[in-house]
Coordinates of C-alpha atoms and ligand atoms in Angstrom, one line a residue:
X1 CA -42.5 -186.2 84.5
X2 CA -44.9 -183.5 85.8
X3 CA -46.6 -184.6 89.2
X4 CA -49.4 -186.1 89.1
X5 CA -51.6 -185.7 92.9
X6 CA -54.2 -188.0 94.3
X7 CA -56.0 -186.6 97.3
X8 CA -56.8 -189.9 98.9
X9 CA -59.1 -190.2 102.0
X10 CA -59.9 -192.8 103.9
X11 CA -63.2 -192.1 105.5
X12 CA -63.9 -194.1 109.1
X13 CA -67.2 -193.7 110.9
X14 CA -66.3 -191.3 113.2
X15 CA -62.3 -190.2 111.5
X16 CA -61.0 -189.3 108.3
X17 CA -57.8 -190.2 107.3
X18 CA -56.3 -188.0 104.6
X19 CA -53.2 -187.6 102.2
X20 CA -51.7 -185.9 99.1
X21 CA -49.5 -188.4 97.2
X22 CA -47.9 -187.7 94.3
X23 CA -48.6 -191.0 92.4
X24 CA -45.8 -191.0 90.3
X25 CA -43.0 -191.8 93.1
X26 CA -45.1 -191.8 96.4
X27 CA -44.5 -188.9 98.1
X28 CA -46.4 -187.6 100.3
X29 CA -47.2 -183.6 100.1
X30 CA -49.8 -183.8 103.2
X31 CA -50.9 -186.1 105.2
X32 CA -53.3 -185.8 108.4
X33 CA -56.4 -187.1 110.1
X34 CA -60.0 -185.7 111.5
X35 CA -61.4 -187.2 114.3
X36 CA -64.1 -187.2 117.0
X37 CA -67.2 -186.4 114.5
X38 CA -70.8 -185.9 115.7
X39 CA -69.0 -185.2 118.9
X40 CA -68.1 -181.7 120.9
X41 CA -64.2 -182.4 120.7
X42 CA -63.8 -182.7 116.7
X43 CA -60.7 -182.1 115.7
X44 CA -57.9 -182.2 113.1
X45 CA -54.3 -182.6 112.7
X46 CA -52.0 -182.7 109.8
X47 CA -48.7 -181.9 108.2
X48 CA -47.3 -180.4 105.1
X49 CA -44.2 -180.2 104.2
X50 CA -42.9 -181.5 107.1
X51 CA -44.7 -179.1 109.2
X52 CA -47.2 -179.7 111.6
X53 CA -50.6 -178.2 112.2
X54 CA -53.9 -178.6 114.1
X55 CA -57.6 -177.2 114.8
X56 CA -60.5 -177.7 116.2
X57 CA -63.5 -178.7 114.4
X58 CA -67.0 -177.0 114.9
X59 CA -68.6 -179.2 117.5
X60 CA -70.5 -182.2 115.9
X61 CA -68.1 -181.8 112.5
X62 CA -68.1 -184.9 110.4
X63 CA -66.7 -185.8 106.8
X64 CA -68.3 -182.7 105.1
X65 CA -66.9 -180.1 107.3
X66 CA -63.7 -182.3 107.7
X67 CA -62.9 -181.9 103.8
X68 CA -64.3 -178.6 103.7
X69 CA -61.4 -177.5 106.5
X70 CA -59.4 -179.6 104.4
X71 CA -59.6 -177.9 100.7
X72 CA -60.6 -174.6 101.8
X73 CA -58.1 -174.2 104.6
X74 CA -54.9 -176.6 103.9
X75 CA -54.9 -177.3 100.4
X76 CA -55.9 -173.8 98.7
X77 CA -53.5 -172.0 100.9
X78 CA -51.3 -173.6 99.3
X79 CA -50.0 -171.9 96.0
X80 CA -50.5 -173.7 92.6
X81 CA -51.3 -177.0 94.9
X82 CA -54.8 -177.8 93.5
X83 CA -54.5 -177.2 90.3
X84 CA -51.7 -180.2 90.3
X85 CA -54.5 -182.6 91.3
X86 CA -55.5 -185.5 88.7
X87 CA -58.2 -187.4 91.4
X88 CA -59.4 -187.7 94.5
X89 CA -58.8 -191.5 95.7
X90 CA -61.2 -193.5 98.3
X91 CA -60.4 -195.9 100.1
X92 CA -63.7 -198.8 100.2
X93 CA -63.7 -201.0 102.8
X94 CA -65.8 -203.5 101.2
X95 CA -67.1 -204.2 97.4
X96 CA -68.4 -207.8 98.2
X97 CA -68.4 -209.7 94.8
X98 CA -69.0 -206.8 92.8
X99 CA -65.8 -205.2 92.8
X100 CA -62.7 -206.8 91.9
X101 CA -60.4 -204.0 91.0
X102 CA -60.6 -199.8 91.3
X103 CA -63.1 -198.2 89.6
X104 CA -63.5 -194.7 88.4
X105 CA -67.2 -193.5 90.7
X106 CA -70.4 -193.3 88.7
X107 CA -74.0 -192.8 89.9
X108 CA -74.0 -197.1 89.5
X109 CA -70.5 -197.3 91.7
X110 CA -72.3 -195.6 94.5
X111 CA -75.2 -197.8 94.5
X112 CA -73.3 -200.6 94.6
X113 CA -71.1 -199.7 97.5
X114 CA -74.1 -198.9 98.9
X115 CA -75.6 -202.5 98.4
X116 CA -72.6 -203.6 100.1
X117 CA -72.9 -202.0 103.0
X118 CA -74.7 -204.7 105.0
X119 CA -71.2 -206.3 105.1
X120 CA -69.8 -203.3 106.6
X121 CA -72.3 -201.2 108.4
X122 CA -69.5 -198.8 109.8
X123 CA -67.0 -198.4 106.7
X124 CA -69.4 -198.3 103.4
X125 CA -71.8 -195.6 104.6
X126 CA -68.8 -193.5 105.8
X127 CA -67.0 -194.1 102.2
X128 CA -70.2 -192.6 100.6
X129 CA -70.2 -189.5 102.7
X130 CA -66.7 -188.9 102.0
X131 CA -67.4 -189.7 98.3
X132 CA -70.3 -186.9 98.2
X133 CA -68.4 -184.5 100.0
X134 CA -65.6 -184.5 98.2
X135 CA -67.4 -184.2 95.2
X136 CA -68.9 -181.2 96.2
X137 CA -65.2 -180.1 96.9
X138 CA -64.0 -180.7 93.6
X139 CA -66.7 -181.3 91.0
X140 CA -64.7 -181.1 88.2
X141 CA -61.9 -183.8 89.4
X142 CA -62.7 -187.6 88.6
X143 CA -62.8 -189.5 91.9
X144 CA -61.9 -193.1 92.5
X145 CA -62.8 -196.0 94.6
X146 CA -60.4 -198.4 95.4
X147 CA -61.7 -201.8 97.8
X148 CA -59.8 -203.4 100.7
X149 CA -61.8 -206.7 99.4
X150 CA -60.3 -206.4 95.6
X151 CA -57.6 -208.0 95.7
X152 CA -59.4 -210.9 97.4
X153 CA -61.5 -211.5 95.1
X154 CA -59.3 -214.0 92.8
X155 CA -59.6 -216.5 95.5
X156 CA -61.0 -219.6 94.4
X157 CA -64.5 -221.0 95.9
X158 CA -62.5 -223.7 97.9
X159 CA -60.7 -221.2 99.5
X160 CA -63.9 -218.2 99.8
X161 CA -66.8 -221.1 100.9
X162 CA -67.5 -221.2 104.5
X163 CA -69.0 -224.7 105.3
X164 CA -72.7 -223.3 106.1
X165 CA -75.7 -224.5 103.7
X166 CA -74.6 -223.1 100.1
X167 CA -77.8 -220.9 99.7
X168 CA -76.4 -218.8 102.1
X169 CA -73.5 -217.7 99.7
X170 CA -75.7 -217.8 96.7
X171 CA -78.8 -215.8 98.3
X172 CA -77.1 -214.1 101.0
X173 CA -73.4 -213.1 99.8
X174 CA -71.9 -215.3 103.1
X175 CA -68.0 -215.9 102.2
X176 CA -64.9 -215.2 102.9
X177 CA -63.6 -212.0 101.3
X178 CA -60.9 -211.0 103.3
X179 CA -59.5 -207.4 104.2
X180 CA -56.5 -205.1 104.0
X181 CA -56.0 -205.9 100.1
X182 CA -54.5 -202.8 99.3
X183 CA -51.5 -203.4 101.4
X184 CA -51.2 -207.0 100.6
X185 CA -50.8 -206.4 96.9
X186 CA -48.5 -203.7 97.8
X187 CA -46.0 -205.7 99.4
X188 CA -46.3 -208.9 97.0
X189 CA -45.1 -206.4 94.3
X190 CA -42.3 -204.9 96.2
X191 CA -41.0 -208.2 96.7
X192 CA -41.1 -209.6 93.7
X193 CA -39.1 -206.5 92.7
X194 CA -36.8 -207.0 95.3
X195 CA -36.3 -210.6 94.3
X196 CA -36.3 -209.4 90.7
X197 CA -39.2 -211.8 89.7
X198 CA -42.1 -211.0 87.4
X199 CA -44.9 -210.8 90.1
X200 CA -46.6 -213.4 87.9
X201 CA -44.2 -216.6 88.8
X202 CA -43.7 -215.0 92.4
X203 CA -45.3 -217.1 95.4
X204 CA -45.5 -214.8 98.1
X205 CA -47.2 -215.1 102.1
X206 CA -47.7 -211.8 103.9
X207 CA -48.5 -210.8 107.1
X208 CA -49.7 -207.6 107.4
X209 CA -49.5 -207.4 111.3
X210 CA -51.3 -203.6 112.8
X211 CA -54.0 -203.5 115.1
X212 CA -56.2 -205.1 113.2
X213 CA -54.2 -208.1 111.1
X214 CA -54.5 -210.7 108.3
X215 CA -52.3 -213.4 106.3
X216 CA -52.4 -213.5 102.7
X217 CA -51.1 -216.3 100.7
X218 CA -50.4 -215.2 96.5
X219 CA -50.0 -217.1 93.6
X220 CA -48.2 -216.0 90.8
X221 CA -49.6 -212.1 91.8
X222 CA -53.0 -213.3 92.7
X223 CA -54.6 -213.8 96.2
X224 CA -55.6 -217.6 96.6
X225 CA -56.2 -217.6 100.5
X226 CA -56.2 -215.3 103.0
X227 CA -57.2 -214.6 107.4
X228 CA -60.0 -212.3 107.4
X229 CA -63.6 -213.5 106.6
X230 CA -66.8 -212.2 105.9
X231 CA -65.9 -209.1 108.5
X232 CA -62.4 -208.0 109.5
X233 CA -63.0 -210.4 113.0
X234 CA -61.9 -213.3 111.6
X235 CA -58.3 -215.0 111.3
X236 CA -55.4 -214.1 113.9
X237 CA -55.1 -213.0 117.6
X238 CA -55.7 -208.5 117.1
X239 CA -55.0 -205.5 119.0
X240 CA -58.5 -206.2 120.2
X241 CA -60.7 -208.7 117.9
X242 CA -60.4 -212.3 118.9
X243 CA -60.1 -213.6 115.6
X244 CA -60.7 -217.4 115.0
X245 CA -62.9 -219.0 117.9
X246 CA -65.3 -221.5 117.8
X247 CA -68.9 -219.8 117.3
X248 CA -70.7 -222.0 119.8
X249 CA -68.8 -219.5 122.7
X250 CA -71.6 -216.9 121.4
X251 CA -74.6 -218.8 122.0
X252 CA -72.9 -220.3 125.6
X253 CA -72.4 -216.8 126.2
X254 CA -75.5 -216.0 125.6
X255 CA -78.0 -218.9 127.2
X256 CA -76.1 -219.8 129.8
X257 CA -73.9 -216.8 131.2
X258 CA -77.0 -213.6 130.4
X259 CA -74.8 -212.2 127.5
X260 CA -76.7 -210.3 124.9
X261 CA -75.9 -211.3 121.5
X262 CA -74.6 -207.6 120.6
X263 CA -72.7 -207.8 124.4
X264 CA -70.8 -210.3 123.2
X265 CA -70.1 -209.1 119.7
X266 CA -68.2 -206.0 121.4
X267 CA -66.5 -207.8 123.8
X268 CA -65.3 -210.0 120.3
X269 CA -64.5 -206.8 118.6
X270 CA -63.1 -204.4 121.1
X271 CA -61.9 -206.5 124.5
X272 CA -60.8 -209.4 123.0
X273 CA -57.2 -210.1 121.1
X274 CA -54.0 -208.8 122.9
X275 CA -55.8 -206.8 125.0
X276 CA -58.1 -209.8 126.3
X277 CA -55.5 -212.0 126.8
X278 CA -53.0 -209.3 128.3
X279 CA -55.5 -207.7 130.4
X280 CA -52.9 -204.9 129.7
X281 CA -53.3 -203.3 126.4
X282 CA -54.2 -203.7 122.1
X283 CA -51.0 -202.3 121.9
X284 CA -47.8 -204.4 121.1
X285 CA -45.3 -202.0 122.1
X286 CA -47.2 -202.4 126.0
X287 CA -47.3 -205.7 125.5
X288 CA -43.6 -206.3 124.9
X289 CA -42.8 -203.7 127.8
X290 CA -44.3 -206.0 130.3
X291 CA -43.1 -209.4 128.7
X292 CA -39.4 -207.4 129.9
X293 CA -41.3 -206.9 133.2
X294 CA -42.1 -210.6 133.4
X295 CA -45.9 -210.2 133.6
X296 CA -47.3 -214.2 132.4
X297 CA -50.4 -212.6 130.7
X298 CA -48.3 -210.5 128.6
X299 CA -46.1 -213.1 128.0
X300 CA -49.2 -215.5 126.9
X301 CA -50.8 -212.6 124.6
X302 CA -47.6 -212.5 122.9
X303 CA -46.7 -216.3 122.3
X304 CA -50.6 -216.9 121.0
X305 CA -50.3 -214.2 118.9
X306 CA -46.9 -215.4 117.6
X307 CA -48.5 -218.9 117.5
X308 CA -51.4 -218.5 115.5
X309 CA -49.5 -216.6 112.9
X310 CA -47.0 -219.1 112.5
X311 CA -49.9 -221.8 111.9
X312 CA -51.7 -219.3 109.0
X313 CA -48.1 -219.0 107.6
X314 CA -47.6 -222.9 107.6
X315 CA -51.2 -223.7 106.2
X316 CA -51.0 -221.2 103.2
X317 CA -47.9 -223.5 102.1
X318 CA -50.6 -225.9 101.0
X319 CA -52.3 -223.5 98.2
X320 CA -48.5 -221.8 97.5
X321 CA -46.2 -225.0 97.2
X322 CA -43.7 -222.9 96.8
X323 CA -43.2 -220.0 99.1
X324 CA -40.4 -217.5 97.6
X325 CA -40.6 -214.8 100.3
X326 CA -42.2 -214.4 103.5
X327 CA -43.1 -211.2 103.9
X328 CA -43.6 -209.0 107.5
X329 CA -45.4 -205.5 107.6
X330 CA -47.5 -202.9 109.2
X331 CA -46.5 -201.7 112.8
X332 CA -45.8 -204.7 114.2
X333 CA -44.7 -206.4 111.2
X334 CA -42.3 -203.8 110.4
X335 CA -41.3 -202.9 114.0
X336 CA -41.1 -206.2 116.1
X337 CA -37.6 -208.1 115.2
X338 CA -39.5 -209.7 118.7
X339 CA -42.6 -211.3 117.1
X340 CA -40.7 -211.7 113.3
X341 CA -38.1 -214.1 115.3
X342 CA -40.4 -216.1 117.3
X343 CA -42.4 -217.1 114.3
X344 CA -39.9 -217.8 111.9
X345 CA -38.6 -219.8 115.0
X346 CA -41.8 -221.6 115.2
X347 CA -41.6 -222.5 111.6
X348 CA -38.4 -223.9 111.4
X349 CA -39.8 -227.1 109.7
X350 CA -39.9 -224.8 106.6
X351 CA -35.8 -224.2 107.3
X352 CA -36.2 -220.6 108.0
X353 CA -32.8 -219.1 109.6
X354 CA -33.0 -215.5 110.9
X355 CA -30.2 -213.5 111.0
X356 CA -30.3 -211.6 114.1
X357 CA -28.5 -208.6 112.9
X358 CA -30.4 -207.6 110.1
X359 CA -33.4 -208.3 111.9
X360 CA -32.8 -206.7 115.0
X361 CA -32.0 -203.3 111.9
X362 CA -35.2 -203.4 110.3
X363 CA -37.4 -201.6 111.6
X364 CA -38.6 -197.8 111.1
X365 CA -39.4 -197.3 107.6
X366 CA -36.9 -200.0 106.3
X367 CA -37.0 -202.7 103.6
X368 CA -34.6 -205.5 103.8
X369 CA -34.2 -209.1 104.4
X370 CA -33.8 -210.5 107.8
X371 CA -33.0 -214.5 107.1
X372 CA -29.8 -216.2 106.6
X373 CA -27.9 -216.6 103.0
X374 CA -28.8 -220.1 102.6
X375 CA -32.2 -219.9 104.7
X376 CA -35.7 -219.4 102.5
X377 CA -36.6 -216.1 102.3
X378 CA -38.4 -213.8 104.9
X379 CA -38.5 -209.7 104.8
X380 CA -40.0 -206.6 106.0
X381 CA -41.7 -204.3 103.6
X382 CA -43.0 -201.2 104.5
X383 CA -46.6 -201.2 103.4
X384 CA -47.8 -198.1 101.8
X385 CA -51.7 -197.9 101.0
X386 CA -52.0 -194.5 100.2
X387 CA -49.7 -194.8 96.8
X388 CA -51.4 -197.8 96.3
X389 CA -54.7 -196.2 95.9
X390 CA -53.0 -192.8 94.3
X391 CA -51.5 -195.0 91.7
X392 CA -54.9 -196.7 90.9
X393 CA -56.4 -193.5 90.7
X394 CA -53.5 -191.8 89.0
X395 CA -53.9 -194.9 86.1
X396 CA -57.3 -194.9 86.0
X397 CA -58.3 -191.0 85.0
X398 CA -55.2 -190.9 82.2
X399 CA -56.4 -194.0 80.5
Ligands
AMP1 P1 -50.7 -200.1 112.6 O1 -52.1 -200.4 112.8 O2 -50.1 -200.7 111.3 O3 -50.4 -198.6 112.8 O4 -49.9 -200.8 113.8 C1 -50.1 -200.6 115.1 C2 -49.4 -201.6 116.0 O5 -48.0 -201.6 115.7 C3 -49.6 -201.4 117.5 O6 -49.9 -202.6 118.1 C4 -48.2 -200.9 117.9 O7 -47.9 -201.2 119.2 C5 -47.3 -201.7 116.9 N1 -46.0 -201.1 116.9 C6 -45.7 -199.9 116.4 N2 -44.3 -199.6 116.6 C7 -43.8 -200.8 117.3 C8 -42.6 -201.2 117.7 N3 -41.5 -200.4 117.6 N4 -42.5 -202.4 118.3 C9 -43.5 -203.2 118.4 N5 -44.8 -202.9 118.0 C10 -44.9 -201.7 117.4

């Protein structure tokens, strides 16, 4: 089968995440990330073929220059690379209603992520300027659009609806529409494989668990619940976002203890979560350091974290019924047998049984299951966006 290459980017406000995958068995040719744009210290670092590199940007770089460096400087360097290209693959943080599966970009695509960018001011913009720039790059290469929100958007009405006044939804576009879709659908289909189900009669919860995090309850292959909410805030304790609170907190901070609105809306985003609680760090590998240490805040980030995951888990058995695997993933999912065995320990009304050994040997990279023989089902799957979006792409442009 001749290779067939996605360039995928994932374009941030200020960073640009980038790969080569060959679609057909997930490999990765390059991979590497920009960072600092519009700032003095832009920068890039990346590898290929197992072989690290890194530059410095022109001061004030952003996602033009950043591909630029990218095509002109990485990619054509390399022999014969380029021409093995079938798409370039973006990742969309949000396509609101309109989108509910990966699209091949038109003039029409780009308005409409466009329209969507009032629900996310950072991503959507950034997307486009990726988008433009990488068409500029490669004009004759098809390029692709795949949304964070897609996969979301089989959920059903009592699932999406918050409980404000329905013209809100209807005039406004206020729901639920969830995030990190890409790697939830990834991992529902790796288990069913790995439970040799079609993904179609396969009930799966996962917990993709990184800095930012979300539960995801699927039906038969399709998404009927999940964490996140209108924005990425919502749902479990974060690296740094709070995720569920009660929404009266902003306007108490804000008549009574002088917070401005935006004030408190960073302090929600970026000071809030593990870090908030911890007083230590967003990240869980600090965190678990100084539970060893015996530090009480630590030890309270990490049992509220572990707690309010284990109540998504429980509540999403109410749309599944039946739950056939439980999956764990992203850093912490795929990393922490810690945080795995305290929530399956908190859920023990569902009969889970860990099995301390393959637990404690999954981590770095591997699959596997870590409950008991006669125990339902939990695992770890490595999550793996990037093919994700190069198969879409791949699929898409050979139609
Ligand atoms: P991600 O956003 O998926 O890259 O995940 C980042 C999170 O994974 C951070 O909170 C890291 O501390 C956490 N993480 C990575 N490796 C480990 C590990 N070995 N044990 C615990 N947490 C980890």
């Amino acid at each position: 089968m001749s290779n067939k290459l996605v360039l995928v980017l994932n374009c941030g406000s200020s960073s640009l995440k980038f790969a080569v995958i060959n679609a057909n068995n997930g490999d990765e040719v390059i991979s590497g990330l920009a960072e600092c744009f519009n700032l003095p210290d832009a920068r890039m670092k990346w590898k290929i073929a197992g072989e690290k590199g890194a530059t410095h940007l022109p001061a004030n770089s952003a996602h033009k220059e950043a591909i630029s460096y990218i095509v002109e400087e990485i990619i054509k360097k390399e022999e014969g690379l380029a021409e093995q290209f079938v798409a370039v693959g973006h990742r969309v943080v949000h396509g609101g209603e309109q989108f509910t599966k990966s699209v091949v970009i038109t003039p029409e695509v780009c308005k409409g992520i466009n329209e969507c960018a009032s629900l996310a001011p950072l991503h959507n913009p950034a997307a486009i300027m990726g988008i433009r720039a990488a068409r500029d790059a490669f004009p004759e290469l098809p390029q692709v659009a795949v949304f964070d929100t897609a996969f979301h958007q089989s959920m059903p009405a009592t699932s999406f609806l918050y409980a404000l006044p329905y013209h809100l939804y209807k005039e406004k576009g206020i729901r639920r529409y969830g995030m990190h879709g890409t790697s939830h659908l990834f991992v529902s289909r790796e288990a069913a494989k790995a439970l040799d189900k079609p993904i179609s009669e396969t009930n799966v919860i996962s917990a993709h668990l990184g800095n930012g995090g979300s539960v995801c309850a699927i039906k038969n292959g399709q998404c009927v619940d999940t964490s996140m909410g209108m924005t990425p805030l919502a749902g479990l304790v974060m690296g740094t976002r709070c995720g569920d609170i009660d929404p009266s907190i902003i306007e108490h901070l804000v008549t009574r203890e002088g917070y401005s609105v935006s004030g408190v809306m960073d302090m929600l985003q970026k000071q809030s979560g593990l870090l908030g609680i911890s007083g230590i760090s967003s990240d869980f590998r600090d965190i678990q350091n100084a539970c060893e240490e015996g530090n009480q805040q630590a030890i309270l980030a990490r049992d509220i974290f572990c707690y309010r995951l284990a109540k998504y888990i429980a509540g999403y058995a109410v749309p599944l019924g039946r739950i056939d695997a439980l999956v764990f993933t992203g850093g912490i999912g795929e990393n922490s047998d810690l945080v795995r065995n305290k929530v399956l320990e908190l859920l023990t009304v569902f009969g889970y049984q860990v099995d301390a050994e393959k637990n404690k040997a999954t981590i770095l990279g591997k699959q596997g299951t870590i409950t008991k023989e006669n125990s339902p089902i939990a695992m770890v799957i490595p999550t793996n966006e990037e093919w994700v979006i190069a198969q879409d792409s791949a699929a898409l442009v050979t139609a």
